Coordinates of N, CA and C in Angstrom, one line a residue:
Chain A
D1 N -15.4 20.0 -7.1 CA -14.3 19.1 -6.7 C -14.7 17.7 -6.9
A2 N -14.3 17.0 -8.0 CA -14.8 15.7 -8.3 C -14.1 14.7 -7.4
R3 N -15.0 13.8 -6.8 CA -14.5 12.8 -5.9 C -15.3 11.5 -6.1
V4 N -14.6 10.4 -5.7 CA -15.3 9.2 -5.6 C -16.1 9.1 -4.3
T5 N -17.3 8.8 -4.3 CA -18.1 8.7 -3.1 C -18.5 7.2 -2.8
Q6 N -18.5 6.9 -1.5 CA -18.9 5.5 -1.1 C -19.9 5.6 0.0
T7 N -20.8 4.7 0.0 CA -21.8 4.5 1.1 C -22.0 3.1 1.4
P8 N -22.2 2.7 2.7 CA -22.1 3.6 3.9 C -20.6 3.8 4.2
R9 N -20.3 4.7 5.1 CA -18.9 4.8 5.5 C -18.5 3.8 6.5
H10 N -19.5 3.4 7.3 CA -19.3 2.4 8.3 C -20.5 1.4 8.3
K11 N -20.2 0.1 8.6 CA -21.2 -0.8 8.6 C -20.8 -1.9 9.6
V12 N -21.7 -2.1 10.6 CA -21.5 -3.2 11.5 C -22.7 -4.2 11.3
T13 N -22.4 -5.4 11.1 CA -23.4 -6.4 10.9 C -23.1 -7.7 11.6
E14 N -24.0 -8.6 11.6 CA -23.8 -9.9 12.2 C -23.5 -10.9 11.1
M15 N -22.8 -11.9 11.5 CA -22.4 -13.0 10.6 C -23.7 -13.6 9.9
G16 N -23.6 -13.8 8.6 CA -24.7 -14.4 7.9 C -25.6 -13.3 7.2
Q17 N -25.4 -12.1 7.6 CA -26.2 -11.0 7.0 C -25.7 -10.6 5.6
E18 N -26.5 -10.1 4.8 CA -26.1 -9.5 3.5 C -25.6 -8.1 3.7
V19 N -24.5 -7.8 3.0 CA -24.0 -6.4 3.0 C -23.9 -5.9 1.6
T20 N -24.3 -4.7 1.4 CA -24.1 -4.1 0.1 C -23.4 -2.7 0.3
M21 N -22.4 -2.6 -0.5 CA -21.6 -1.3 -0.5 C -21.7 -0.7 -1.8
R22 N -21.8 0.7 -1.8 CA -22.1 1.4 -3.1 C -21.0 2.4 -3.3
C23 N -20.8 2.6 -4.6 CA -19.7 3.6 -5.0 C -20.2 4.4 -6.2
Q24 N -19.9 5.7 -6.1 CA -20.2 6.5 -7.3 C -18.9 7.0 -7.8
P25 N -18.5 6.6 -9.0 CA -17.2 7.0 -9.5 C -17.2 8.4 -10.0
I26 N -16.1 9.0 -10.2 CA -16.0 10.4 -10.7 C -16.6 10.4 -12.1
L27 N -17.5 11.4 -12.3 CA -18.2 11.5 -13.6 C -17.2 11.5 -14.8
G28 N -17.5 10.6 -15.7 CA -16.7 10.5 -16.9 C -15.6 9.5 -16.8
H29 N -15.3 9.0 -15.6 CA -14.4 7.9 -15.5 C -15.0 6.6 -16.0
N30 N -14.1 5.8 -16.8 CA -14.7 4.6 -17.4 C -14.2 3.3 -16.7
T31 N -13.4 3.4 -15.7 CA -12.8 2.2 -15.0 C -13.1 2.3 -13.5
V32 N -13.6 1.3 -12.9 CA -13.9 1.3 -11.5 C -13.3 0.0 -10.9
F33 N -12.6 0.2 -9.7 CA -12.0 -0.8 -9.0 C -12.5 -1.0 -7.6
W34 N -12.6 -2.2 -7.2 CA -12.9 -2.5 -5.8 C -11.7 -3.1 -5.1
Y35 N -11.3 -2.6 -4.0 CA -10.2 -3.1 -3.2 C -10.7 -3.4 -1.8
R36 N -9.9 -4.2 -1.1 CA -10.1 -4.5 0.3 C -8.8 -4.3 1.0
Q37 N -8.8 -3.6 2.1 CA -7.6 -3.3 2.9 C -7.7 -3.9 4.3
T38 N -6.7 -4.7 4.7 CA -6.6 -5.2 6.1 C -5.2 -4.9 6.6
M39 N -5.1 -4.9 7.9 CA -3.8 -4.6 8.4 C -2.8 -5.7 8.0
M40 N -3.2 -6.9 7.9 CA -2.3 -8.0 7.5 C -1.9 -8.0 6.0
Q41 N -2.9 -7.8 5.2 CA -2.7 -8.0 3.7 C -2.5 -6.7 3.0
G42 N -2.8 -5.6 3.6 CA -2.7 -4.3 2.8 C -3.8 -4.2 1.8
L43 N -3.6 -3.6 0.7 CA -4.6 -3.4 -0.3 C -4.6 -4.5 -1.3
E44 N -5.8 -5.1 -1.5 CA -6.0 -6.2 -2.4 C -7.1 -5.9 -3.4
L45 N -6.8 -6.1 -4.7 CA -7.8 -5.9 -5.7 C -8.8 -7.0 -5.7
L46 N -10.1 -6.7 -5.6 CA -11.1 -7.7 -5.6 C -11.7 -7.8 -7.1
A47 N -12.0 -6.7 -7.7 CA -12.6 -6.8 -9.0 C -12.5 -5.4 -9.7
Y48 N -12.6 -5.4 -11.0 CA -12.7 -4.1 -11.7 C -13.5 -4.1 -13.0
F49 N -14.0 -3.0 -13.4 CA -14.9 -2.8 -14.5 C -14.3 -1.8 -15.4
R50 N -14.5 -2.0 -16.7 CA -14.3 -0.9 -17.7 C -15.5 -0.7 -18.5
N51 N -15.9 0.5 -18.7 CA -17.2 0.8 -19.4 C -18.3 -0.2 -19.0
R52 N -18.3 -0.4 -17.7 CA -19.4 -1.1 -17.0 C -19.2 -2.6 -17.2
A53 N -18.3 -3.1 -18.0 CA -18.1 -4.5 -18.2 C -17.1 -5.1 -17.2
P54 N -17.4 -6.2 -16.5 CA -16.4 -6.7 -15.6 C -15.2 -7.3 -16.3
L55 N -14.0 -6.9 -15.9 CA -12.8 -7.3 -16.6 C -12.1 -8.4 -15.8
D56 N -12.2 -8.3 -14.5 CA -11.4 -9.2 -13.6 C -12.1 -9.2 -12.3
D57 N -12.4 -10.4 -11.8 CA -12.9 -10.5 -10.5 C -12.2 -11.7 -9.8
S58 N -11.0 -12.0 -10.2 CA -10.3 -13.1 -9.7 C -9.9 -12.9 -8.2
G59 N -9.9 -11.7 -7.7 CA -9.6 -11.5 -6.3 C -10.7 -11.7 -5.3
M60 N -11.9 -12.0 -5.9 CA -13.1 -12.1 -5.0 C -13.4 -13.5 -4.7
P61 N -13.8 -13.8 -3.4 CA -14.4 -15.2 -3.2 C -15.7 -15.2 -3.9
K62 N -15.8 -16.1 -4.9 CA -16.9 -16.1 -5.8 C -18.2 -16.6 -5.1
D63 N -18.0 -17.4 -4.1 CA -19.2 -18.0 -3.5 C -20.0 -17.0 -2.7
R64 N -19.4 -15.9 -2.2 CA -20.1 -15.0 -1.4 C -20.1 -13.5 -1.8
F65 N -19.2 -13.2 -2.7 CA -19.0 -11.8 -3.1 C -19.5 -11.7 -4.6
S66 N -20.1 -10.5 -4.8 CA -20.5 -10.2 -6.2 C -20.4 -8.7 -6.4
A67 N -20.0 -8.3 -7.6 CA -19.8 -6.9 -7.9 C -20.5 -6.6 -9.2
E68 N -21.2 -5.5 -9.3 CA -21.9 -5.1 -10.5 C -21.8 -3.6 -10.7
M69 N -22.2 -3.2 -11.9 CA -22.3 -1.8 -12.3 C -23.6 -1.6 -13.0
P70 N -24.7 -1.4 -12.3 CA -26.0 -1.2 -12.9 C -26.0 -0.1 -13.9
D71 N -25.3 1.0 -13.6 CA -25.1 2.1 -14.6 C -23.8 2.7 -14.4
A72 N -23.5 3.7 -15.2 CA -22.1 4.3 -15.2 C -21.9 5.1 -14.0
T73 N -22.9 5.4 -13.2 CA -22.7 6.2 -12.0 C -22.8 5.4 -10.7
L74 N -22.9 4.1 -10.8 CA -23.1 3.3 -9.6 C -22.4 2.0 -9.8
A75 N -21.5 1.6 -8.8 CA -21.0 0.3 -8.7 C -21.3 -0.2 -7.3
T76 N -21.6 -1.5 -7.3 CA -22.0 -2.1 -6.0 C -21.1 -3.4 -5.7
L77 N -20.9 -3.6 -4.5 CA -20.2 -4.8 -4.0 C -21.0 -5.4 -2.9
K78 N -21.4 -6.7 -3.1 CA -22.3 -7.3 -2.2 C -21.6 -8.5 -1.6
I79 N -21.9 -8.8 -0.3 CA -21.4 -9.9 0.4 C -22.6 -10.7 1.0
Q80 N -22.7 -11.9 0.6 CA -23.9 -12.7 1.1 C -23.5 -14.2 1.1
P81 N -23.5 -14.8 2.3 CA -23.6 -14.2 3.6 C -22.2 -13.7 4.1
S82 N -22.3 -12.7 4.9 CA -21.0 -12.1 5.5 C -20.4 -13.0 6.6
E83 N -19.1 -12.9 6.7 CA -18.4 -13.7 7.7 C -17.4 -12.7 8.5
P84 N -17.1 -13.1 9.7 CA -16.2 -12.2 10.4 C -14.9 -11.9 9.7
R85 N -14.4 -12.8 8.9 CA -13.1 -12.6 8.2 C -13.3 -11.6 7.1
D86 N -14.5 -11.2 6.8 CA -14.7 -10.1 5.8 C -14.5 -8.7 6.4
S87 N -14.3 -8.7 7.7 CA -14.1 -7.4 8.3 C -12.9 -6.7 7.7
A88 N -13.0 -5.5 7.2 CA -12.0 -4.8 6.5 C -12.5 -3.5 6.1
V89 N -11.6 -2.7 5.4 CA -12.1 -1.5 4.8 C -12.1 -1.7 3.3
Y90 N -13.2 -1.4 2.7 CA -13.4 -1.6 1.3 C -13.4 -0.3 0.5
F91 N -12.4 -0.2 -0.4 CA -12.3 1.0 -1.2 C -12.7 0.8 -2.6
C92 N -13.3 1.8 -3.1 CA -13.6 1.9 -4.5 C -12.7 3.0 -5.1
A93 N -12.2 2.7 -6.3 CA -11.4 3.7 -7.0 C -11.9 3.8 -8.5
S94 N -11.7 5.0 -9.0 CA -12.1 5.1 -10.4 C -11.0 5.8 -11.2
G95 N -11.0 5.6 -12.5 CA -10.0 6.2 -13.4 C -10.5 6.3 -14.8
L96 N -9.6 6.9 -15.6 CA -10.0 7.1 -17.0 C -8.8 6.6 -17.9
G97 N -9.1 5.6 -18.7 CA -8.0 5.2 -19.6 C -8.2 3.9 -20.3
T98 N -7.1 3.5 -20.9 CA -7.1 2.3 -21.7 C -6.1 1.3 -21.1
S99 N -6.5 0.0 -21.1 CA -5.6 -1.0 -20.5 C -4.3 -0.9 -21.2
G100 N -3.2 -1.1 -20.4 CA -1.9 -1.0 -20.9 C -1.2 0.3 -20.7
L101 N -2.0 1.3 -20.5 CA -1.4 2.6 -20.2 C -1.5 2.9 -18.7
Y102 N -0.6 3.7 -18.2 CA -0.7 3.9 -16.8 C -1.8 5.0 -16.5
N103 N -2.7 4.6 -15.7 CA -3.9 5.4 -15.5 C -4.0 5.8 -14.0
E104 N -4.2 7.0 -13.7 CA -4.4 7.5 -12.3 C -5.6 6.8 -11.8
Q105 N -5.5 6.4 -10.5 CA -6.7 5.8 -9.8 C -7.0 6.8 -8.7
F106 N -8.3 7.2 -8.6 CA -8.7 8.0 -7.5 C -9.6 7.2 -6.6
F107 N -9.1 7.2 -5.3 CA -9.8 6.4 -4.3 C -10.9 7.1 -3.6
G108 N -11.9 6.4 -3.2 CA -13.0 6.9 -2.4 C -12.5 6.8 -0.9
P109 N -13.4 7.3 0.0 CA -13.0 7.3 1.4 C -13.1 5.9 2.1
G110 N -13.7 5.0 1.4 CA -13.8 3.6 2.0 C -15.1 3.3 2.8
T111 N -15.4 2.1 2.9 CA -16.5 1.6 3.8 C -15.8 0.7 4.8
R112 N -15.9 1.0 6.1 CA -15.3 0.2 7.1 C -16.4 -0.9 7.5
L113 N -16.1 -2.1 7.2 CA -17.1 -3.2 7.5 C -16.6 -4.0 8.7
T114 N -17.5 -4.2 9.7 CA -17.2 -5.1 10.8 C -18.3 -6.1 10.9
V115 N -17.9 -7.4 10.8 CA -18.9 -8.5 10.9 C -18.7 -9.2 12.2
L116 N -19.7 -9.2 13.0 CA -19.6 -9.8 14.3 C -19.9 -11.2 14.4
Chain B
K1 N 7.4 -14.1 -8.7 CA 6.2 -13.6 -8.2 C 6.3 -12.1 -8.1
N2 N 5.3 -11.3 -8.6 CA 5.3 -9.9 -8.5 C 5.2 -9.4 -7.0
Q3 N 6.1 -8.7 -6.5 CA 6.1 -8.2 -5.1 C 6.6 -6.8 -5.0
V4 N 6.1 -6.1 -4.0 CA 6.6 -4.8 -3.6 C 6.9 -4.8 -2.1
E5 N 8.1 -4.5 -1.8 CA 8.4 -4.5 -0.4 C 8.9 -3.1 0.1
Q6 N 8.4 -2.7 1.2 CA 8.7 -1.3 1.7 C 9.4 -1.4 3.1
S7 N 10.3 -0.4 3.3 CA 11.0 -0.3 4.5 C 11.2 1.1 4.9
P8 N 11.2 1.5 6.2 CA 10.9 0.6 7.3 C 9.3 0.4 7.3
Q9 N 8.9 -0.4 8.2 CA 7.4 -0.6 8.4 C 6.9 0.6 9.1
S10 N 7.6 1.2 10.0 CA 7.2 2.4 10.7 C 8.3 3.3 11.0
L11 N 8.0 4.5 11.1 CA 9.1 5.5 11.3 C 8.5 6.7 12.2
I12 N 9.3 7.1 13.1 CA 9.0 8.3 13.9 C 10.0 9.3 13.8
I13 N 9.6 10.5 13.4 CA 10.6 11.6 13.3 C 10.0 12.9 14.0
L14 N 10.9 13.8 14.2 CA 10.5 15.1 14.7 C 10.1 16.1 13.6
E15 N 9.2 16.9 13.9 CA 8.8 18.0 13.0 C 10.0 18.8 12.5
G16 N 10.0 19.0 11.2 CA 11.1 19.8 10.6 C 12.2 18.9 10.0
K17 N 12.3 17.6 10.5 CA 13.3 16.8 10.0 C 13.0 16.2 8.6
N18 N 14.0 15.7 7.9 CA 13.8 15.0 6.7 C 13.8 13.5 6.9
C19 N 13.2 12.8 6.0 CA 13.2 11.3 6.1 C 13.1 10.7 4.7
T20 N 13.5 9.4 4.6 CA 13.5 8.7 3.3 C 12.9 7.4 3.5
L21 N 11.9 7.1 2.7 CA 11.2 5.8 2.7 C 11.7 5.0 1.5
Q22 N 11.8 3.6 1.7 CA 12.3 2.8 0.6 C 11.3 1.8 0.1
C23 N 11.5 1.5 -1.2 CA 10.6 0.5 -1.9 C 11.4 -0.3 -2.9
N24 N 11.3 -1.6 -2.7 CA 12.0 -2.5 -3.7 C 10.9 -3.4 -4.3
Y25 N 11.0 -3.6 -5.6 CA 10.0 -4.3 -6.3 C 10.5 -5.4 -7.2
T26 N 9.7 -6.4 -7.4 CA 10.1 -7.4 -8.4 C 8.8 -7.6 -9.3
V27 N 8.5 -6.7 -10.1 CA 7.4 -6.7 -11.0 C 7.9 -6.6 -12.4
S28 N 7.4 -7.6 -13.2 CA 7.8 -7.6 -14.6 C 6.6 -8.0 -15.5
P29 N 6.5 -7.3 -16.6 CA 7.2 -6.2 -17.1 C 6.8 -4.9 -16.4
F30 N 7.8 -4.1 -16.0 CA 7.6 -2.9 -15.2 C 7.0 -1.8 -16.1
S31 N 6.0 -1.1 -15.6 CA 5.5 0.0 -16.4 C 5.6 1.3 -15.6
N32 N 5.2 1.3 -14.4 CA 5.2 2.6 -13.6 C 5.3 2.3 -12.1
L33 N 5.7 3.3 -11.4 CA 5.7 3.2 -10.0 C 5.1 4.5 -9.4
R34 N 4.3 4.2 -8.4 CA 3.5 5.3 -7.8 C 3.7 5.3 -6.3
W35 N 3.7 6.5 -5.7 CA 3.7 6.6 -4.2 C 2.3 7.2 -3.9
Y36 N 1.7 6.6 -2.9 CA 0.4 7.1 -2.4 C 0.6 7.5 -0.9
K37 N -0.2 8.5 -0.5 CA -0.2 8.9 0.9 C -1.6 8.5 1.4
Q38 N -1.7 7.8 2.5 CA -3.0 7.5 3.1 C -3.1 8.0 4.5
D39 N -3.9 9.0 4.7 CA -4.2 9.5 6.0 C -5.2 8.5 6.7
T40 N -5.1 8.4 8.1 CA -5.9 7.5 8.8 C -7.4 7.8 8.5
G41 N -8.1 6.7 8.2 CA -9.5 6.8 7.9 C -9.9 7.3 6.5
R42 N -8.9 7.4 5.7 CA -9.2 8.0 4.3 C -8.6 7.0 3.3
G43 N -9.0 7.3 2.0 CA -8.5 6.5 0.9 C -7.1 7.1 0.5
P44 N -6.3 6.2 -0.2 CA -5.0 6.7 -0.6 C -5.1 7.8 -1.7
V45 N -4.1 8.7 -1.6 CA -4.1 9.8 -2.5 C -2.7 9.8 -3.2
S46 N -2.7 9.9 -4.5 CA -1.5 9.8 -5.3 C -0.6 11.0 -5.1
L47 N 0.7 10.7 -4.8 CA 1.7 11.8 -4.7 C 2.5 11.9 -6.0
T48 N 3.0 10.8 -6.5 CA 3.8 10.8 -7.7 C 3.6 9.6 -8.5
I49 N 3.7 9.7 -9.8 CA 3.8 8.5 -10.7 C 5.0 8.7 -11.6
M50 N 5.8 7.6 -11.7 CA 7.0 7.6 -12.5 C 7.0 6.5 -13.5
T51 N 7.3 6.7 -14.7 CA 7.4 5.6 -15.7 C 8.9 5.2 -15.8
F52 N 9.1 4.2 -16.6 CA 10.4 3.6 -16.8 C 11.5 4.6 -17.0
S53 N 11.2 5.6 -17.8 CA 12.2 6.6 -18.3 C 12.5 7.7 -17.3
E54 N 11.7 7.8 -16.2 CA 11.9 8.9 -15.3 C 12.6 8.4 -14.0
N55 N 13.6 9.2 -13.5 CA 14.3 8.7 -12.3 C 14.0 9.6 -11.1
T56 N 13.3 10.7 -11.3 CA 12.9 11.5 -10.2 C 11.7 12.4 -10.5
K57 N 10.9 12.6 -9.5 CA 9.7 13.4 -9.6 C 9.4 14.0 -8.3
S58 N 9.0 15.3 -8.3 CA 8.7 16.0 -7.1 C 7.3 16.5 -7.0
N59 N 6.8 16.5 -5.8 CA 5.5 17.1 -5.6 C 5.6 17.9 -4.3
G60 N 5.9 19.1 -4.4 CA 6.1 19.9 -3.2 C 7.3 19.4 -2.4
R61 N 7.1 19.1 -1.1 CA 8.2 18.6 -0.3 C 8.5 17.1 -0.4
Y62 N 7.7 16.5 -1.3 CA 7.9 15.1 -1.6 C 8.7 14.9 -2.9
T63 N 9.8 14.1 -2.8 CA 10.6 13.8 -4.0 C 10.7 12.3 -4.1
A64 N 10.3 11.7 -5.2 CA 10.4 10.3 -5.4 C 11.6 10.0 -6.4
T65 N 12.3 9.0 -6.2 CA 13.3 8.6 -7.1 C 13.1 7.2 -7.6
L66 N 13.6 6.8 -8.7 CA 13.4 5.5 -9.3 C 14.7 5.0 -10.0
D67 N 15.1 3.9 -9.6 CA 16.2 3.2 -10.3 C 15.7 1.9 -10.9
A68 N 15.4 1.9 -12.2 CA 14.8 0.8 -12.8 C 15.7 -0.4 -12.9
D69 N 17.0 -0.1 -12.9 CA 18.0 -1.2 -13.0 C 18.1 -2.0 -11.8
T70 N 18.1 -1.3 -10.6 CA 18.1 -2.1 -9.3 C 16.7 -2.3 -8.8
K71 N 15.7 -1.8 -9.5 CA 14.3 -2.0 -9.1 C 14.1 -1.5 -7.6
Q72 N 14.5 -0.2 -7.5 CA 14.3 0.4 -6.2 C 13.8 1.8 -6.4
S73 N 13.0 2.2 -5.4 CA 12.5 3.6 -5.4 C 12.6 4.1 -4.0
S74 N 12.7 5.4 -3.9 CA 12.6 6.0 -2.5 C 11.7 7.3 -2.6
L75 N 11.2 7.6 -1.4 CA 10.4 8.8 -1.3 C 11.0 9.6 -0.2
H76 N 11.5 10.8 -0.5 CA 12.1 11.7 0.4 C 11.2 12.8 0.8
I77 N 11.0 13.0 2.1 CA 10.2 14.1 2.6 C 11.1 15.1 3.3
T78 N 10.9 16.3 2.8 CA 11.8 17.4 3.3 C 11.0 18.2 4.3
A79 N 11.7 18.6 5.4 CA 11.1 19.5 6.4 C 9.7 19.1 6.8
S80 N 9.7 17.9 7.4 CA 8.4 17.3 7.7 C 7.5 18.1 8.5
Q81 N 6.2 17.9 8.3 CA 5.2 18.6 9.1 C 4.3 17.6 9.7
L82 N 3.6 18.1 10.7 CA 2.7 17.1 11.5 C 1.7 16.5 10.5
S83 N 1.3 17.2 9.5 CA 0.3 16.7 8.5 C 0.9 15.6 7.6
D84 N 2.2 15.4 7.7 CA 2.8 14.3 6.9 C 2.6 12.9 7.6
S85 N 2.1 12.9 8.9 CA 1.8 11.7 9.6 C 0.7 10.9 8.8
A86 N 1.1 9.7 8.3 CA 0.2 9.0 7.4 C 1.0 7.7 7.1
S87 N 0.3 6.8 6.3 CA 0.9 5.7 5.7 C 1.3 6.0 4.3
Y88 N 2.5 5.6 3.8 CA 2.9 5.8 2.5 C 3.1 4.5 1.8
I89 N 2.4 4.4 0.7 CA 2.3 3.1 0.0 C 3.0 3.2 -1.4
C90 N 3.8 2.3 -1.6 CA 4.5 2.2 -2.9 C 3.7 1.2 -3.8
V91 N 3.4 1.6 -5.0 CA 2.6 0.8 -5.9 C 3.2 0.7 -7.3
V92 N 3.2 -0.5 -7.8 CA 3.9 -0.7 -9.1 C 2.9 -1.3 -10.1
G93 N 2.9 -0.7 -11.3 CA 2.1 -1.1 -12.4 C 2.8 -1.9 -13.4
S94 N 2.2 -2.7 -14.1 CA 2.8 -3.5 -15.2 C 2.1 -3.3 -16.5
Y95 N 2.8 -3.5 -17.6 CA 2.2 -3.3 -18.9 C 1.0 -4.3 -19.2
N96 N 0.1 -3.8 -20.0 CA -1.0 -4.6 -20.5 C -1.9 -5.1 -19.4
T97 N -1.9 -4.5 -18.2 CA -2.8 -4.8 -17.2 C -3.1 -3.6 -16.4
D98 N -4.4 -3.5 -15.9 CA -4.7 -2.4 -15.0 C -4.4 -2.8 -13.6
K99 N -4.0 -4.0 -13.3 CA -3.8 -4.4 -11.9 C -2.5 -3.8 -11.4
L100 N -2.6 -3.3 -10.2 CA -1.4 -2.7 -9.5 C -1.0 -3.6 -8.4
I101 N 0.3 -3.6 -8.1 CA 0.9 -4.4 -7.0 C 1.2 -3.4 -5.9
F102 N 0.6 -3.6 -4.8 CA 0.7 -2.7 -3.6 C 1.7 -3.2 -2.6
G103 N 2.6 -2.3 -2.1 CA 3.3 -2.6 -0.9 C 2.4 -2.5 0.3
T104 N 2.9 -2.9 1.4 CA 2.2 -2.9 2.7 C 2.3 -1.6 3.4
G105 N 3.2 -0.7 2.9 CA 3.2 0.7 3.4 C 4.2 0.9 4.5
T106 N 4.6 2.2 4.7 CA 5.4 2.6 5.8 C 4.5 3.6 6.6
R107 N 4.4 3.4 7.9 CA 3.6 4.3 8.7 C 4.5 5.3 9.3
L108 N 4.3 6.6 8.9 CA 5.2 7.7 9.4 C 4.4 8.5 10.4
Q109 N 5.1 8.7 11.5 CA 4.5 9.6 12.6 C 5.5 10.8 12.8
V110 N 5.0 12.0 12.7 CA 5.7 13.2 12.9 C 5.3 13.8 14.2
F111 N 6.2 14.0 15.1 CA 5.9 14.6 16.4 C 6.5 16.0 16.5
P112 N 5.8 16.8 17.3 CA 6.3 18.2 17.4 C 7.5 18.3 18.3

């Protein structure tokens, strides 16, 4: 049963600390998305990659957020330094396809981040 | 501005009853519309995807409709079950971009 996996599932940290979230996309998928979900804003796209190349990170606060794909089986989202307003659930999703076509996105279980 | 609006924000129904969730969008150029189900503490799971030429699609007890002229969609749930308690998110895709526009969801609670 192919699934997107994310670690950690929960993270509590103090303001100013670095946070790294990891995602393993479904094997063979070439597109990886990072989303943030809050009660107020719903799901927001932070960044996404195709074939490991970053295509769009306009949704990310550039000064503190960074996203990378060291290899095809790992995507990371890093926040440094973290702030209380970063508290949210962060989802990774993966899919297979070409830009312009509608592609199914499969979501991971999310990382619930709390910044105190 | 591309937007997806859903109504109602929340809904409570009794087990066995039917319900309909609404979605209005202003996304251009329109490519596809999806309904996702999100259980508490989990990621969204796709229920249906419809393109411009499709006006209805079913997945078990879930039936989605699309009117591309009026830019409206609905999700009808038949004979609701306790396990239908979740948030339902309407999502619209546009051509030539992988970015999706998400609604804020309808939270459905089914009581016995």
